Coordinates of C-alpha atoms and ligand atoms in Angstrom, one line a residue:
X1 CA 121.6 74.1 48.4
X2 CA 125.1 75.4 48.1
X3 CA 128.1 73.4 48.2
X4 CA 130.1 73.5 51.0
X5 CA 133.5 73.4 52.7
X6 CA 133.4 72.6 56.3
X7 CA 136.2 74.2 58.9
X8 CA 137.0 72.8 61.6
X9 CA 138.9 75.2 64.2
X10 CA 141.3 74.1 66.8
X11 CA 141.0 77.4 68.0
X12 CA 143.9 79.6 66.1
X13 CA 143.1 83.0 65.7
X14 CA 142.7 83.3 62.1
X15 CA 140.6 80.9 61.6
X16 CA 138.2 83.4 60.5
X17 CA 140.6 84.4 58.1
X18 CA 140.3 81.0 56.2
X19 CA 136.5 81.5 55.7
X20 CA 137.0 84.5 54.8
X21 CA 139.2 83.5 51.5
X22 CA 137.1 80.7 50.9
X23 CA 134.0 82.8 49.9
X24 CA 136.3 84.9 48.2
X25 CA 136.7 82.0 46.2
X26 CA 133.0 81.7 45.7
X27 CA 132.3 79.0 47.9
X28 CA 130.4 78.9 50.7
X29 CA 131.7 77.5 53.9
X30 CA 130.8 77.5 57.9
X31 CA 133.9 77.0 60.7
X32 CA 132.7 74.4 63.3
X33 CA 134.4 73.8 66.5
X34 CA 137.2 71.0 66.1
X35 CA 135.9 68.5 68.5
X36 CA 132.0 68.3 66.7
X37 CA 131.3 64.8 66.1
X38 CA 131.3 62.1 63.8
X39 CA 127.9 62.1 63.2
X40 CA 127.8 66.0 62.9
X41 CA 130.7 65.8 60.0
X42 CA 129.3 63.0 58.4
X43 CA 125.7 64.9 58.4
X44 CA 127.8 67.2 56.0
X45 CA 127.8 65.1 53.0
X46 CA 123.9 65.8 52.6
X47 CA 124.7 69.5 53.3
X48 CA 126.8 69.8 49.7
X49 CA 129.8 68.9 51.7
X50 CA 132.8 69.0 49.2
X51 CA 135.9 69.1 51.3
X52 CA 137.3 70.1 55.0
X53 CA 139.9 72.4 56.2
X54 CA 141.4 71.8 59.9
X55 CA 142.6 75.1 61.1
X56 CA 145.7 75.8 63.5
X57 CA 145.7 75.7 67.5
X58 CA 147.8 77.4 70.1
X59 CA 148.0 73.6 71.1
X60 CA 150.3 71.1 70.5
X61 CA 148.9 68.2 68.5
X62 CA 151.0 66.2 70.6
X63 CA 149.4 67.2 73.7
X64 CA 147.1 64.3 74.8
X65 CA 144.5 66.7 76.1
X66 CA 144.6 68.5 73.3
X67 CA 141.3 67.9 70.1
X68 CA 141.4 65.1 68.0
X69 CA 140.3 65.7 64.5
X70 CA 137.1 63.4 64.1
X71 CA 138.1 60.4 62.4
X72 CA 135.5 60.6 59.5
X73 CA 137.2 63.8 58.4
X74 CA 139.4 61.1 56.9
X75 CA 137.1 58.6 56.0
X76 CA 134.5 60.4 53.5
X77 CA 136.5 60.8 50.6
X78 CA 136.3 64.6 50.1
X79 CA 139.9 66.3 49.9
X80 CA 141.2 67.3 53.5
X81 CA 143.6 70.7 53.7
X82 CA 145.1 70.6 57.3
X83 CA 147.3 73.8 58.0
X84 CA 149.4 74.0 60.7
X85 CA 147.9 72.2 64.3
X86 CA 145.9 70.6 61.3
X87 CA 148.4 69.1 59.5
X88 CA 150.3 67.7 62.7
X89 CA 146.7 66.1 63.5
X90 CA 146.5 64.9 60.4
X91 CA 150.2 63.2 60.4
X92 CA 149.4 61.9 63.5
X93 CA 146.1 60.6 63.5
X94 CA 147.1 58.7 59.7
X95 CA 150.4 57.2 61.2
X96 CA 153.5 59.9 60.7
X97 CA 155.1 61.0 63.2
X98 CA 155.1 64.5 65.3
X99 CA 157.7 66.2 67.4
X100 CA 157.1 68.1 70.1
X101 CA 158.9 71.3 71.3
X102 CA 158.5 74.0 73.5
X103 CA 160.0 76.5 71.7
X104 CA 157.4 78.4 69.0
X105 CA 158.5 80.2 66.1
X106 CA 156.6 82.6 63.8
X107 CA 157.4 84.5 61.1
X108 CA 157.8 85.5 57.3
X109 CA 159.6 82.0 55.4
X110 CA 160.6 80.8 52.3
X111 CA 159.5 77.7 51.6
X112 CA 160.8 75.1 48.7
X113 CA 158.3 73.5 46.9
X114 CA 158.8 69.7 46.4
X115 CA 157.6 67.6 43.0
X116 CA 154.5 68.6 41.2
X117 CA 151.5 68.2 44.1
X118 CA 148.1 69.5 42.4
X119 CA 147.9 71.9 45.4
X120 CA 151.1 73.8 44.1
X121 CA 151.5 73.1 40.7
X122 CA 152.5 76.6 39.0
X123 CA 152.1 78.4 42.3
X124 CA 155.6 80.3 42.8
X125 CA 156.6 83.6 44.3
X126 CA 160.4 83.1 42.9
X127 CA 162.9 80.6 41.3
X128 CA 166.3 79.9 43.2
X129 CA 169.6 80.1 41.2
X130 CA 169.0 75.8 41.0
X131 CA 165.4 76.9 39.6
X132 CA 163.8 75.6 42.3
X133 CA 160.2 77.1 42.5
X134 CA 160.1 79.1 46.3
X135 CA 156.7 80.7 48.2
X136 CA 157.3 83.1 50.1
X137 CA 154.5 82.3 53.4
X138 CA 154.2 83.1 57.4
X139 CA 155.0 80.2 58.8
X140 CA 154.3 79.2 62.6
X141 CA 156.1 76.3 63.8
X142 CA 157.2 74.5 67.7
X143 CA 155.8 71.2 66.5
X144 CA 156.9 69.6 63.7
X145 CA 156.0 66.8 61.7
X146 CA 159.0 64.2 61.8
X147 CA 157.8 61.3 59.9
X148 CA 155.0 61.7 57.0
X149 CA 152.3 59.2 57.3
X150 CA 152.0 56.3 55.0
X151 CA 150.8 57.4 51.4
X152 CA 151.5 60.7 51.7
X153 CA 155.1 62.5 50.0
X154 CA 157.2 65.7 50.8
X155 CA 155.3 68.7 49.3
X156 CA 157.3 71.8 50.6
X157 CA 160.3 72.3 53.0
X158 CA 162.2 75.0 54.7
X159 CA 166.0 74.2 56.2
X160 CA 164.4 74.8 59.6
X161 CA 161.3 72.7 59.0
X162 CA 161.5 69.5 56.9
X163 CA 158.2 68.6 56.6
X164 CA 156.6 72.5 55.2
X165 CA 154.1 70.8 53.8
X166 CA 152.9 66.9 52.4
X167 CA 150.3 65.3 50.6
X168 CA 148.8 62.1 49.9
X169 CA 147.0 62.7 46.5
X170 CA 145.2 59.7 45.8
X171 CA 143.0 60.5 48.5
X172 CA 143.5 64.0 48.2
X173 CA 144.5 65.0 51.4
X174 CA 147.5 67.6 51.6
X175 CA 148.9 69.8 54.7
X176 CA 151.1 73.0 55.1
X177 CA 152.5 73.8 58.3
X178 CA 152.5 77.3 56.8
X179 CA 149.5 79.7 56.6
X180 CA 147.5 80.6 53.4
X181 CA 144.9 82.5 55.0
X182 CA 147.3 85.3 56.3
X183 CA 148.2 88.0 53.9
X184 CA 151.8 87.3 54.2
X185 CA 151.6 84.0 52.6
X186 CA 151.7 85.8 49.1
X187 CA 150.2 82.8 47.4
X188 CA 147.7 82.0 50.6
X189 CA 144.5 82.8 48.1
X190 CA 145.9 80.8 45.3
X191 CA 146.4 78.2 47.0
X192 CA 142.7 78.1 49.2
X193 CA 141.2 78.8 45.8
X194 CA 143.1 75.6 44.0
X195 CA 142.0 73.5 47.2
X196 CA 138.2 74.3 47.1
X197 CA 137.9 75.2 43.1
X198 CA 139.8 72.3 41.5
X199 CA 140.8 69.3 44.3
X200 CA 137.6 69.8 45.8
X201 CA 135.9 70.8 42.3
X202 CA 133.6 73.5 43.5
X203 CA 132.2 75.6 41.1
X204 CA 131.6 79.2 42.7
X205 CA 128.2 79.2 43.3
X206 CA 128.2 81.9 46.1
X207 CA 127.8 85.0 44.4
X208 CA 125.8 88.0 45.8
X209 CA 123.4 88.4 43.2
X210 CA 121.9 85.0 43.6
X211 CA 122.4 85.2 46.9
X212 CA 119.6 88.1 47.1
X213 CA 116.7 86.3 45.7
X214 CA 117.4 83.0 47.5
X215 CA 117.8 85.2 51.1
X216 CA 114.2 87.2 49.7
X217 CA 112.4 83.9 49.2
X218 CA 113.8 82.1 52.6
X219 CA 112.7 85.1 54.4
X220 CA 109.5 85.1 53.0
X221 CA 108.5 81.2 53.5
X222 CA 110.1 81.7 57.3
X223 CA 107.9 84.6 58.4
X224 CA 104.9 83.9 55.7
X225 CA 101.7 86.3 56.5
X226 CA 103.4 87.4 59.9
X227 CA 104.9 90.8 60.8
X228 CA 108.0 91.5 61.6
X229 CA 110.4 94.1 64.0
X230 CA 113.4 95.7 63.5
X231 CA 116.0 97.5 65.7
X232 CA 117.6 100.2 63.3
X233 CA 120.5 101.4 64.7
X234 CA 122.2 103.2 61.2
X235 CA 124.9 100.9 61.6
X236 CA 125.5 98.5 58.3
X237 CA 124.1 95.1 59.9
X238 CA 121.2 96.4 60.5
X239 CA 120.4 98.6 57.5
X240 CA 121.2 96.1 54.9
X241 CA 118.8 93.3 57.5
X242 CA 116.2 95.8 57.1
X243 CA 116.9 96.5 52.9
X244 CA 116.9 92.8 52.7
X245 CA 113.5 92.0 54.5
X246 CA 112.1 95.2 53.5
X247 CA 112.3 93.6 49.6
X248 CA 111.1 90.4 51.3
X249 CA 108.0 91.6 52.8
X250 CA 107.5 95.3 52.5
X251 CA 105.2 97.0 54.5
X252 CA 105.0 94.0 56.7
X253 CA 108.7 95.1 58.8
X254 CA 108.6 98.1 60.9
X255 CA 111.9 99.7 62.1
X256 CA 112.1 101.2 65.4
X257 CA 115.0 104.0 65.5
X258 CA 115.9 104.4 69.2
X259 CA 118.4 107.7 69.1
X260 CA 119.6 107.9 72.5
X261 CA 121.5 111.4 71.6
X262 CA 125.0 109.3 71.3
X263 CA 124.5 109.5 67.4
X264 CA 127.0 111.3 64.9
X265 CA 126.3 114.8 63.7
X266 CA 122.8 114.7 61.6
X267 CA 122.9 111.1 62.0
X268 CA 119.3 110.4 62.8
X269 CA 118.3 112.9 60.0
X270 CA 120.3 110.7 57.5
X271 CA 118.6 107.4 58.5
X272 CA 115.4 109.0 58.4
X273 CA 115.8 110.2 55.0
X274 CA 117.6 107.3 53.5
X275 CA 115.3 104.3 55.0
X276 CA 111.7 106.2 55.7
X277 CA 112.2 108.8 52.8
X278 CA 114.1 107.1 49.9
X279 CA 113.5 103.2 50.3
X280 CA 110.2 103.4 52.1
X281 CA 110.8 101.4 54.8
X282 CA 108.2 101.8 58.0
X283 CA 110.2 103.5 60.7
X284 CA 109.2 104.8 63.7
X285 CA 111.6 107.2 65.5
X286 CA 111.9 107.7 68.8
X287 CA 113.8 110.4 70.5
X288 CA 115.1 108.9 74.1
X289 CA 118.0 111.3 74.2
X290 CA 116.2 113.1 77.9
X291 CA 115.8 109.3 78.9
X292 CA 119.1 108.5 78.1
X293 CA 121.1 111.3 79.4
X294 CA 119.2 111.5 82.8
X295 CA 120.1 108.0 83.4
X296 CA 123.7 108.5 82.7
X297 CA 123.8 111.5 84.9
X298 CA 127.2 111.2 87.5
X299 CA 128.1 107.9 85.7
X300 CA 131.9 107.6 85.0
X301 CA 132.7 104.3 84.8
X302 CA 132.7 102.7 81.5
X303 CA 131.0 99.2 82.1
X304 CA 128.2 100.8 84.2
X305 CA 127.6 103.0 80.8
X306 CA 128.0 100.2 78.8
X307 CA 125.2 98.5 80.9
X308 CA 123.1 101.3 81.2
X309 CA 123.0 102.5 77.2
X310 CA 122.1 99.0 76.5
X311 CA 119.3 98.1 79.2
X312 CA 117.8 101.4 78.6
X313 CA 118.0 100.7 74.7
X314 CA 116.1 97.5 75.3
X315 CA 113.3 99.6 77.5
X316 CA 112.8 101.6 75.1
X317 CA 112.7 99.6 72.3
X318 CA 110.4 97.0 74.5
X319 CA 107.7 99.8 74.7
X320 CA 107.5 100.1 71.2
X321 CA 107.3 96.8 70.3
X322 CA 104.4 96.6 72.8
X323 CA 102.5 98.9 70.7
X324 CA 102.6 96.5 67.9
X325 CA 100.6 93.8 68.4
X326 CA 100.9 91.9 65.6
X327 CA 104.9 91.2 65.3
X328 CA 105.7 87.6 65.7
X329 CA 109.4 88.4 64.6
X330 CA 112.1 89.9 66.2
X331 CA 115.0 91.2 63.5
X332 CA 118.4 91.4 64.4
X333 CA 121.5 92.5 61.9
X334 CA 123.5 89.1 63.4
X335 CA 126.6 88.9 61.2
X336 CA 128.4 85.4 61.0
X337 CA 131.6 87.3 63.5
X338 CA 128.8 87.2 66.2
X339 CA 127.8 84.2 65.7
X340 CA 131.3 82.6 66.1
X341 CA 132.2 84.9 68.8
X342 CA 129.1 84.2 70.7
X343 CA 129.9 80.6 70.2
X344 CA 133.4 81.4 71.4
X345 CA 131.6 83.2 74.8
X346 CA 129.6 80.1 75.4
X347 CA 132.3 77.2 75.6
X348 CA 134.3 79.7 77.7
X349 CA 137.2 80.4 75.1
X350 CA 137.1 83.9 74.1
X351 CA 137.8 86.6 77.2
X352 CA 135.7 89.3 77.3
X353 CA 137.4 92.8 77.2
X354 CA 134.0 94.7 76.9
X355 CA 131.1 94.0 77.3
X356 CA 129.1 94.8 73.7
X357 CA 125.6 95.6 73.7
X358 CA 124.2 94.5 70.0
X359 CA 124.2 90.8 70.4
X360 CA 121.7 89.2 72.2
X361 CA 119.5 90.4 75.3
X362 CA 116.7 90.8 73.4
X363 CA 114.3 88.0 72.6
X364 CA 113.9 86.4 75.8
X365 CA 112.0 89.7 77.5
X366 CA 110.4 90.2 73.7
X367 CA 108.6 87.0 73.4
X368 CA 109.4 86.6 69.5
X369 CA 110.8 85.1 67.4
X370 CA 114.1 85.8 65.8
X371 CA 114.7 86.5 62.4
X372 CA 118.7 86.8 61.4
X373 CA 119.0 87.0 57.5
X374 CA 122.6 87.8 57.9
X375 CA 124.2 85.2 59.9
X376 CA 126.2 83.3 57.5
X377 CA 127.6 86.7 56.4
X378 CA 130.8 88.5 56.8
X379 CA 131.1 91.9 57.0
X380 CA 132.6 92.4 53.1
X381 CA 130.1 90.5 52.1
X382 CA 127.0 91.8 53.9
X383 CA 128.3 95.1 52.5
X384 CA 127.9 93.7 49.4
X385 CA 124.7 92.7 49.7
X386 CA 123.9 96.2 50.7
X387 CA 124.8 97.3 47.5
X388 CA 123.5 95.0 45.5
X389 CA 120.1 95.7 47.8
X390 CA 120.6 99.2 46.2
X391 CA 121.7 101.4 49.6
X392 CA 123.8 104.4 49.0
X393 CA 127.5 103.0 49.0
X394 CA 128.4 105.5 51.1
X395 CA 126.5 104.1 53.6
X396 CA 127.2 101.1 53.2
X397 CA 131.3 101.3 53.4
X398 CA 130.8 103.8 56.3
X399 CA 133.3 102.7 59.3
X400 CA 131.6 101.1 61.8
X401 CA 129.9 102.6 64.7
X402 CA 129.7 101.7 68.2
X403 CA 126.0 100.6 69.7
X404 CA 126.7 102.7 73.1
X405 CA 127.5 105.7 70.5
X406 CA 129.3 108.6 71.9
X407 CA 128.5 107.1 75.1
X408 CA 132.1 105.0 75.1
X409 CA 133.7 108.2 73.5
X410 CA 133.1 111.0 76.1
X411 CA 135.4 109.5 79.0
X412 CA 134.0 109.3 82.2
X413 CA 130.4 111.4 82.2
X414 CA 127.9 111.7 79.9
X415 CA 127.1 115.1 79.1
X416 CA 124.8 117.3 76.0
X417 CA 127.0 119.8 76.5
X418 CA 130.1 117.5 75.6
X419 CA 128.5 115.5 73.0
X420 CA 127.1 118.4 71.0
X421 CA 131.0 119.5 71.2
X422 CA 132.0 116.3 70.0
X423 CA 129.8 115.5 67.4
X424 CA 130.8 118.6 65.6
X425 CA 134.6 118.1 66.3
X426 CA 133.9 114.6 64.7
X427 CA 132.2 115.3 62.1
X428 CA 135.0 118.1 60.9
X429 CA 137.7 115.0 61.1
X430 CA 135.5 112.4 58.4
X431 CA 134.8 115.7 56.3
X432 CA 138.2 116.1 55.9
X433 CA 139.4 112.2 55.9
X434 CA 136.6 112.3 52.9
X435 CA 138.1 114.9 51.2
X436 CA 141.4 114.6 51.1
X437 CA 143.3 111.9 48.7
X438 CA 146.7 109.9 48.7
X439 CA 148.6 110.6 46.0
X440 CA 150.4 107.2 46.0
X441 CA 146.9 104.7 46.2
X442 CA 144.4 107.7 44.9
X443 CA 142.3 106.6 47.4
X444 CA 140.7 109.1 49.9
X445 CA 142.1 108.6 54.0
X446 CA 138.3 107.8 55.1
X447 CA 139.0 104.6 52.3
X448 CA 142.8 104.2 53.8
X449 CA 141.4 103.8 57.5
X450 CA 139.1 101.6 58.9
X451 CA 137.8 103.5 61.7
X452 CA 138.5 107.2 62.5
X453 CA 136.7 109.2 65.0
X454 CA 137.3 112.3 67.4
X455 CA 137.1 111.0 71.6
X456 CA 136.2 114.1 74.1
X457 CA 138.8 114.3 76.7
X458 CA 137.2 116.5 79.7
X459 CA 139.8 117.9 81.1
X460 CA 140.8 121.6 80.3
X461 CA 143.7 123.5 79.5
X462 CA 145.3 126.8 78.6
X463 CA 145.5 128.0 75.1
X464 CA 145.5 131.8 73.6
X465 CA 142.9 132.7 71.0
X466 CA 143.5 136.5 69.3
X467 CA 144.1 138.2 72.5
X468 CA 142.3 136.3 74.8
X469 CA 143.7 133.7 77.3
X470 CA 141.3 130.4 76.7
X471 CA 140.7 127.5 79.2
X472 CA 139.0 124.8 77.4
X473 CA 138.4 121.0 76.6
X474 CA 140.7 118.5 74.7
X475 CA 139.4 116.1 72.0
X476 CA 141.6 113.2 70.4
X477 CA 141.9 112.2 67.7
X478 CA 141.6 108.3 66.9
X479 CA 142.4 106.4 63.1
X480 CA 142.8 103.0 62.9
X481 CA 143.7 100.1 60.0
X482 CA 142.5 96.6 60.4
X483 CA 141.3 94.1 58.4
X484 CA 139.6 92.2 61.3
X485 CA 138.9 94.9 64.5
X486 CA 141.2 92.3 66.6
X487 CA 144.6 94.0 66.3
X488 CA 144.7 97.5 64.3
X489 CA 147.8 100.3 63.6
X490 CA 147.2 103.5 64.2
X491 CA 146.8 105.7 61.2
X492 CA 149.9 106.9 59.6
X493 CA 147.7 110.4 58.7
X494 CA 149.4 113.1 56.3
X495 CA 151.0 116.3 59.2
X496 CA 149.1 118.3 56.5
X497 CA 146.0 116.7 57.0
X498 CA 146.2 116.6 60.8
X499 CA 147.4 120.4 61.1
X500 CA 144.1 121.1 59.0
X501 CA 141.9 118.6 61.0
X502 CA 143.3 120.2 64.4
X503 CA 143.0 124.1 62.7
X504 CA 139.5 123.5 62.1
X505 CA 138.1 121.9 65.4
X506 CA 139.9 124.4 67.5
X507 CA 138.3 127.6 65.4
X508 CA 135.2 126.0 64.3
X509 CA 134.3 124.5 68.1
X510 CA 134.1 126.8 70.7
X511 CA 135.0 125.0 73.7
X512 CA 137.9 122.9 72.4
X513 CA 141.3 124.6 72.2
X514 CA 143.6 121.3 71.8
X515 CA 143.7 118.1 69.8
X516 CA 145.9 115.3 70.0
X517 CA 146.4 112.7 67.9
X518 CA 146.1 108.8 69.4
X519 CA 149.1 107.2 68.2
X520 CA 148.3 103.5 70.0
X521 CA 147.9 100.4 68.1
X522 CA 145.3 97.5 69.6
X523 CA 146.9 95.7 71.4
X524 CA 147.8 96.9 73.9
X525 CA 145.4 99.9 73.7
X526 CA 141.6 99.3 72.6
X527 CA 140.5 101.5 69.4
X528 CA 137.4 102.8 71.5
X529 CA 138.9 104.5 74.4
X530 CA 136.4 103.0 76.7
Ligands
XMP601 P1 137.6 97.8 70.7 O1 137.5 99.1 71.4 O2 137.2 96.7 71.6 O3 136.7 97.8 69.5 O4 139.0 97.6 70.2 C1 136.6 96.9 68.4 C2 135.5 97.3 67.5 O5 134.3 97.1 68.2 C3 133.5 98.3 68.2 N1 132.8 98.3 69.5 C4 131.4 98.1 69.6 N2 130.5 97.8 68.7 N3 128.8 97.7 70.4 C5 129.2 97.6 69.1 O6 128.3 97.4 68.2 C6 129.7 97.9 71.4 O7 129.4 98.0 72.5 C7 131.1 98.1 70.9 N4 132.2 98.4 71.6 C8 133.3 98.5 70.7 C9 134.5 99.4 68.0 O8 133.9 100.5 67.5 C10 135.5 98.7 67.1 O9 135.0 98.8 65.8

């Protein structure tokens, strides 16, 4: 069993940003909803439980209506880190006092530090003329904490707020109103990995290599003798879910490999050769490109696609699993994001902008059981895994790729004729992103974007081509950087790289004579166009 830091979220939206930096610190954690119980948080102790972080809200601890931390939270005796909404709980529910407003501010801060609290100690960004040690963090504040709570002293203060941060070391509780997590809080990790390394004494026993043989022998004692099924898609979830169970159990996973002609130029080939060919893996590959196609004949609209990719991708896949009479298991590349989101669906607080195919819908019409080795992973670190599971790293750190394919980047209908022009369109922009490096970071542009990818715009228009007048299609352009998929910038991408990107498509793809370049960020705009 691993040690453990519980989080409990009241719902801000980088709350997954505070697991994330926790495993960086080597320590595994899980993020709750804020309102479980007392028995649930209690139940923790025998889990490895060594400490628990209350995340920030969009509500106002103030606000009758709004969560209560459980009251054990305080009453264990592990250390307690409230941030934000946390720490106004946490003065509130121990006696300070909190003052409400209706007026929010957010924003890059410099924040004072106060005496010598073990959460700060030697943590500075800069010295003031005084020599007063300063962090420089992103601060959110509306609420405030007026009054600290009895046994607890002034840790960190801004002229505008106070009451930055407190602590009541004896029982090792302490509270910013400022956020580590976030990138702009310089000193965020340094501070997340003093809280769970030293106050709550963790030692940093989540590390990938171990985490490889205790995932192989979990999967083994789960499934035991029985087989087990596998929806490849060629994305990374799945790939490394079938590496992992593939050293597991071997011969006893089969892959199906539904390619519904939405794939990336040579795509298929590639899985086929890295999973069947060089790892070994049973996969069985089934071309429903006529299937898929004819059913998205005359479809424009993009949730009816949506729908229609995924129900035919469960048909499909449904018929081949019927042929295997002896899988028990259903596996699914689940990544700890869709586990939390899908949590988020249920209880009604997440909105729903598009309807995403890969999670879920499944097992009910399957009869089996499901087997998700990956759902206490993020993304870095199922990537990890990958490569520690010995998958090329190219594949591994590939952007990620939509379930519905091309399907959601041909706007409006579905066509061969337009996806065989887009593939190759798409595959010119990556060979180029791949190839060309920044000076400044030496890094290539496929490495300095997170997602990049040509969209087929069908409507025509004039060019002139030698002599010739031409009358052909558009394709865009699309690059994106984003650390978590829910907001992104579009890619500040070289002119000189563009200009070549754009020369290329236009002479090497017959049928396109224009590219654009996409230069939204999300939000407003979505980084798929449909
Ligand atoms: P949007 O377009 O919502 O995309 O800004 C955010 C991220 O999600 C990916 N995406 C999907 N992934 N099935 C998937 O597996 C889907 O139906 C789907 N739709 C969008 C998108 O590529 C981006 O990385």
């Amino acid at each position: 069993m691993h040690q453990r830091i519980l989080i409990l979220d009241y719902g801000s939206q980088v709350t997954q940003l505070i697991a994330r930096r926790v495993r960086e610190a080597g320590v595994y954690c899980e993020i709750h909803p804020g309102d479980v119980g007392d028995d649930f948080v209690r139940g923790q102790i025998d889990q490895g439980l060594k400490g628990i972080i209350l995340s920030g809200s969009h509500a106002s601890a103030y606000d009758e209506a709004s969560m209560r931390v459980p009251q054990s939270v305080f009453e264990l005796g592990v250390p307690v880190l409230g941030i934000c909404y946390g720490m106004q709980s946490m003065a509130q529910q121990l006696g300070g006092k909190v003052e409400w407003s209706d007026h929010r501010e957010f924003g890059y801060a410099e924040v004072r530090a106060h005496g010598h609290t073990k959460l700060l100690e030697g943590i500075e960004d800069f010295r003031t003329v005084d020599n007063h040690g300063m962090l420089k963090v992103w601060m959110s504040h509306g609420d405030k904490v007026t009054g600290l709570p009895p046994g607890f002293k002034l840790m960190a203060s801004t002229p505008s707020c106070p009451v930055a941060g407190m602590a009541d070391e004896e029982r090792r509780f302490y509270a910013v109103q400022f956020h580590p997590e976030v990138t702009h809080t310089l000193q965020g990790q340094a501070m997340l990995s003093r809280f769970v390394n030293e106050i709550c004494e963790c030692t940093g026993d989540w590390n990938m290599p171990d985490y490889v043989s205790e995932a192989v022998a979990r999967i083994r004692e789960t499934v035991g003798d029985d087989e087990v099924l596998l929806g490849l898609s060629g994305g990374v979830d799945s790939s490394v879910a079938a590496a992992l169970i593939h050293e597991a159990i071997g011969d006893k996973l089969t892959c199906v490999f539904v390619d519904h002609g939405l794939l990336r130029l040579n795509e298929g080939k590639q899985v086929m050769e890295t999973y069947a060919g060089a790892m070994g893996i049973k996969i069985i590959h089934v071309d429903a490109t006529e299937q898929f196609m004819g059913k998205l004949a005359g479809v424009v609209d993009p949730e009816v696609k949506r729908k229609i990719i995924g129900r035919e991708f469960v048909e499909v896949f449904q018929a081949e699993a019927a042929k295997l009479k002896n899988a028990k298991w259903l596996a699914q590349g689940t990544i700890y994001p869709d586990v939390i989101e899908s949590a988020g669906a249920k209880t009604g607080k997440a909105v729903a902008i598009k309807s995403h195919h890969n999670v879920g819908g499944l097992p009910e019409t399957l009869n089996l059981k499901l087997l998700e080795p990956l759902r206490e992973l993020f993304k870095d670190e199922v990537r990890k895994l990958g490569v520690a599971l010995g998958l090329p790293p190219a594949m591994v750190y590939r952007h990620p790729f939509p379930g519905p394919g091309m399907g959601v980047r041909i706007l409006g209908e579905v066509k061969a004729e337009y996806a065989d022009l887009l593939r190759r369109a798409d595959a010119i922009f990556i060979e180029e992103l791949r190839s060309t490096v920044d000076q400044v970071s030496g890094k290539t542009w496929y490495d300095l974007t997170s997602q990049a990818f040509a969209v087929f715009l069908p409507v025509k228009s004039v060019g002139v081509m030698g002599d010739g007048r031409t009358y052909e299609y558009v394709v865009a352009l699309r690059a994106v950087q984003t650390s978590d998929f829910m907001t992104a910038d579009w890619a500040q991408l070289p002119y000189a790289l563009l200009g070549k990107v754009s020369g290329r498509i236009i002479n090497e793809v017959r049928g396109i004579n224009r590219v654009v370049y996409d230069v939204s960020s999300k939000p407003p705009a979505t980084i798929e166009w449909e």
